[in-house]
Amino acid sequence: MSEAGPSAPPGYTRLQVRDATVIARHDAVLGIQEALQETRTLHCWAATVPGAKAFQGRATAWGTTLPRGGPAVVVRHARHGGFFAAFTGDRFLWPGRAPWELEASERLRAAGVPTPAMVAYVLYPAGPGFCRCDVATARLPDGADFPQAWRDAAPTERESMLTATAALVRALGLVNAQHEDLNAKNVYLAREGRGYRAFALDVDRVRFLSAGDGRATALNLSRLLRSLRKHRERHGLAIGDAEFAQLERRALGRAADEAQP
């Protein structure tokens, strides 16, 4: 299986470490090699690094720094969500979604859409035709996903959070990128100057619509609003209809409407 599968794009190297297939950015190769010599998977290694920071999502991801002068990363173990989770768990048809995530991430970043750079992914054989996968992305500035950031923020800070989130939705729409899983926890908010910057996470769920198809902004906004309403109803997130309306106006480029009576 290791002889087939993804090739390394410019700026990346493909290598084998035992039975694992690695696609890594040039500055991460030595660190990935050392990590995989110490433990059987990159995610297991990250979880054991002293001082590693836990990030809670579908599963725990770990923030740390790769050895041998490598970059700061967040390492997650890829898992299915939704309907397939109960049947396939963390097993994917070879080579999984990571090659597409790398391609989508590079395309989005080149177009100016805020999303973390993909540093590496590692594929592990998991039976004939299947694999498991760890993904390492560049660690973002200190921040939190939208629900946690909203809870932690003072009321006076929340308008700038909505502004940043709307800007992210617009940026995705401008490149016809539909993020099929743009839920509230896949919007990461970090302080920038006096305001915030929003980043899109888990871009393996992005698909690029054809030129002239103007639905991306509306589809992304609808997905995000649905998730925010669910967080309000199920988890008590203190966000109201007025904030939803404000986010919608700004994402659709109608911020000027707020000045109208």
Tab-separated table of N, CA and C in Angstrom, residues 98-110 118 203-208:
chain	number	residue	atom	x	y	z
A	98	ALA	N	-7.072	13.410	3.822
A	98	ALA	CA	-5.952	14.322	4.086
A	98	ALA	C	-5.336	14.922	2.821
A	99	PRO	N	-5.145	14.152	1.732
A	99	PRO	CA	-4.590	14.789	0.534
A	99	PRO	C	-5.461	15.931	0.029
A	100	TRP	N	-6.780	15.746	0.089
A	100	TRP	CA	-7.667	16.829	-0.328
A	100	TRP	C	-7.598	17.994	0.650
A	101	GLU	N	-7.502	17.710	1.938
A	101	GLU	CA	-7.401	18.793	2.912
A	101	GLU	C	-6.175	19.661	2.635
A	102	LEU	N	-5.054	19.030	2.303
A	102	LEU	CA	-3.851	19.797	1.980
A	102	LEU	C	-4.080	20.661	0.745
A	103	GLU	N	-4.659	20.086	-0.285
A	103	GLU	CA	-4.917	20.852	-1.511
A	103	GLU	C	-5.869	22.010	-1.247
A	104	ALA	N	-6.954	21.741	-0.508
A	104	ALA	CA	-7.931	22.794	-0.219
A	104	ALA	C	-7.323	23.889	0.649
A	105	SER	N	-6.537	23.491	1.646
A	105	SER	CA	-5.910	24.466	2.529
A	105	SER	C	-4.994	25.400	1.753
A	106	GLU	N	-4.163	24.837	0.885
A	106	GLU	CA	-3.242	25.666	0.103
A	106	GLU	C	-4.008	26.594	-0.839
A	107	ARG	N	-5.066	26.095	-1.420
A	107	ARG	CA	-5.867	26.922	-2.338
A	107	ARG	C	-6.547	28.060	-1.593
A	108	LEU	N	-7.107	27.769	-0.439
A	108	LEU	CA	-7.767	28.807	0.350
A	108	LEU	C	-6.770	29.854	0.829
A	109	ARG	N	-5.649	29.416	1.350
A	109	ARG	CA	-4.658	30.357	1.872
A	109	ARG	C	-4.102	31.237	0.760
A	110	ALA	N	-3.903	30.663	-0.425
A	110	ALA	CA	-3.414	31.456	-1.555
A	110	ALA	C	-4.407	32.542	-1.947
A	118	MET	N	-1.357	23.494	6.562
A	118	MET	CA	-1.204	22.076	6.863
A	118	MET	C	0.281	21.743	6.828
A	203	VAL	N	-10.848	21.955	6.877
A	203	VAL	CA	-11.210	22.299	5.500
A	203	VAL	C	-11.211	21.088	4.571
A	204	ASP	N	-11.033	19.882	5.114
A	204	ASP	CA	-11.260	18.696	4.292
A	204	ASP	C	-12.716	18.598	3.861
A	205	ARG	N	-13.596	19.346	4.510
A	205	ARG	CA	-15.014	19.343	4.149
A	205	ARG	C	-15.375	20.487	3.204
A	206	VAL	N	-14.381	21.147	2.642
A	206	VAL	CA	-14.623	22.217	1.670
A	206	VAL	C	-14.738	21.623	0.270
A	207	ARG	N	-15.686	22.131	-0.490
A	207	ARG	CA	-15.735	21.837	-1.923
A	207	ARG	C	-15.873	23.157	-2.661
A	208	PHE	N	-15.262	23.231	-3.816
A	208	PHE	CA	-15.270	24.462	-4.596
A	208	PHE	C	-16.350	24.366	-5.664
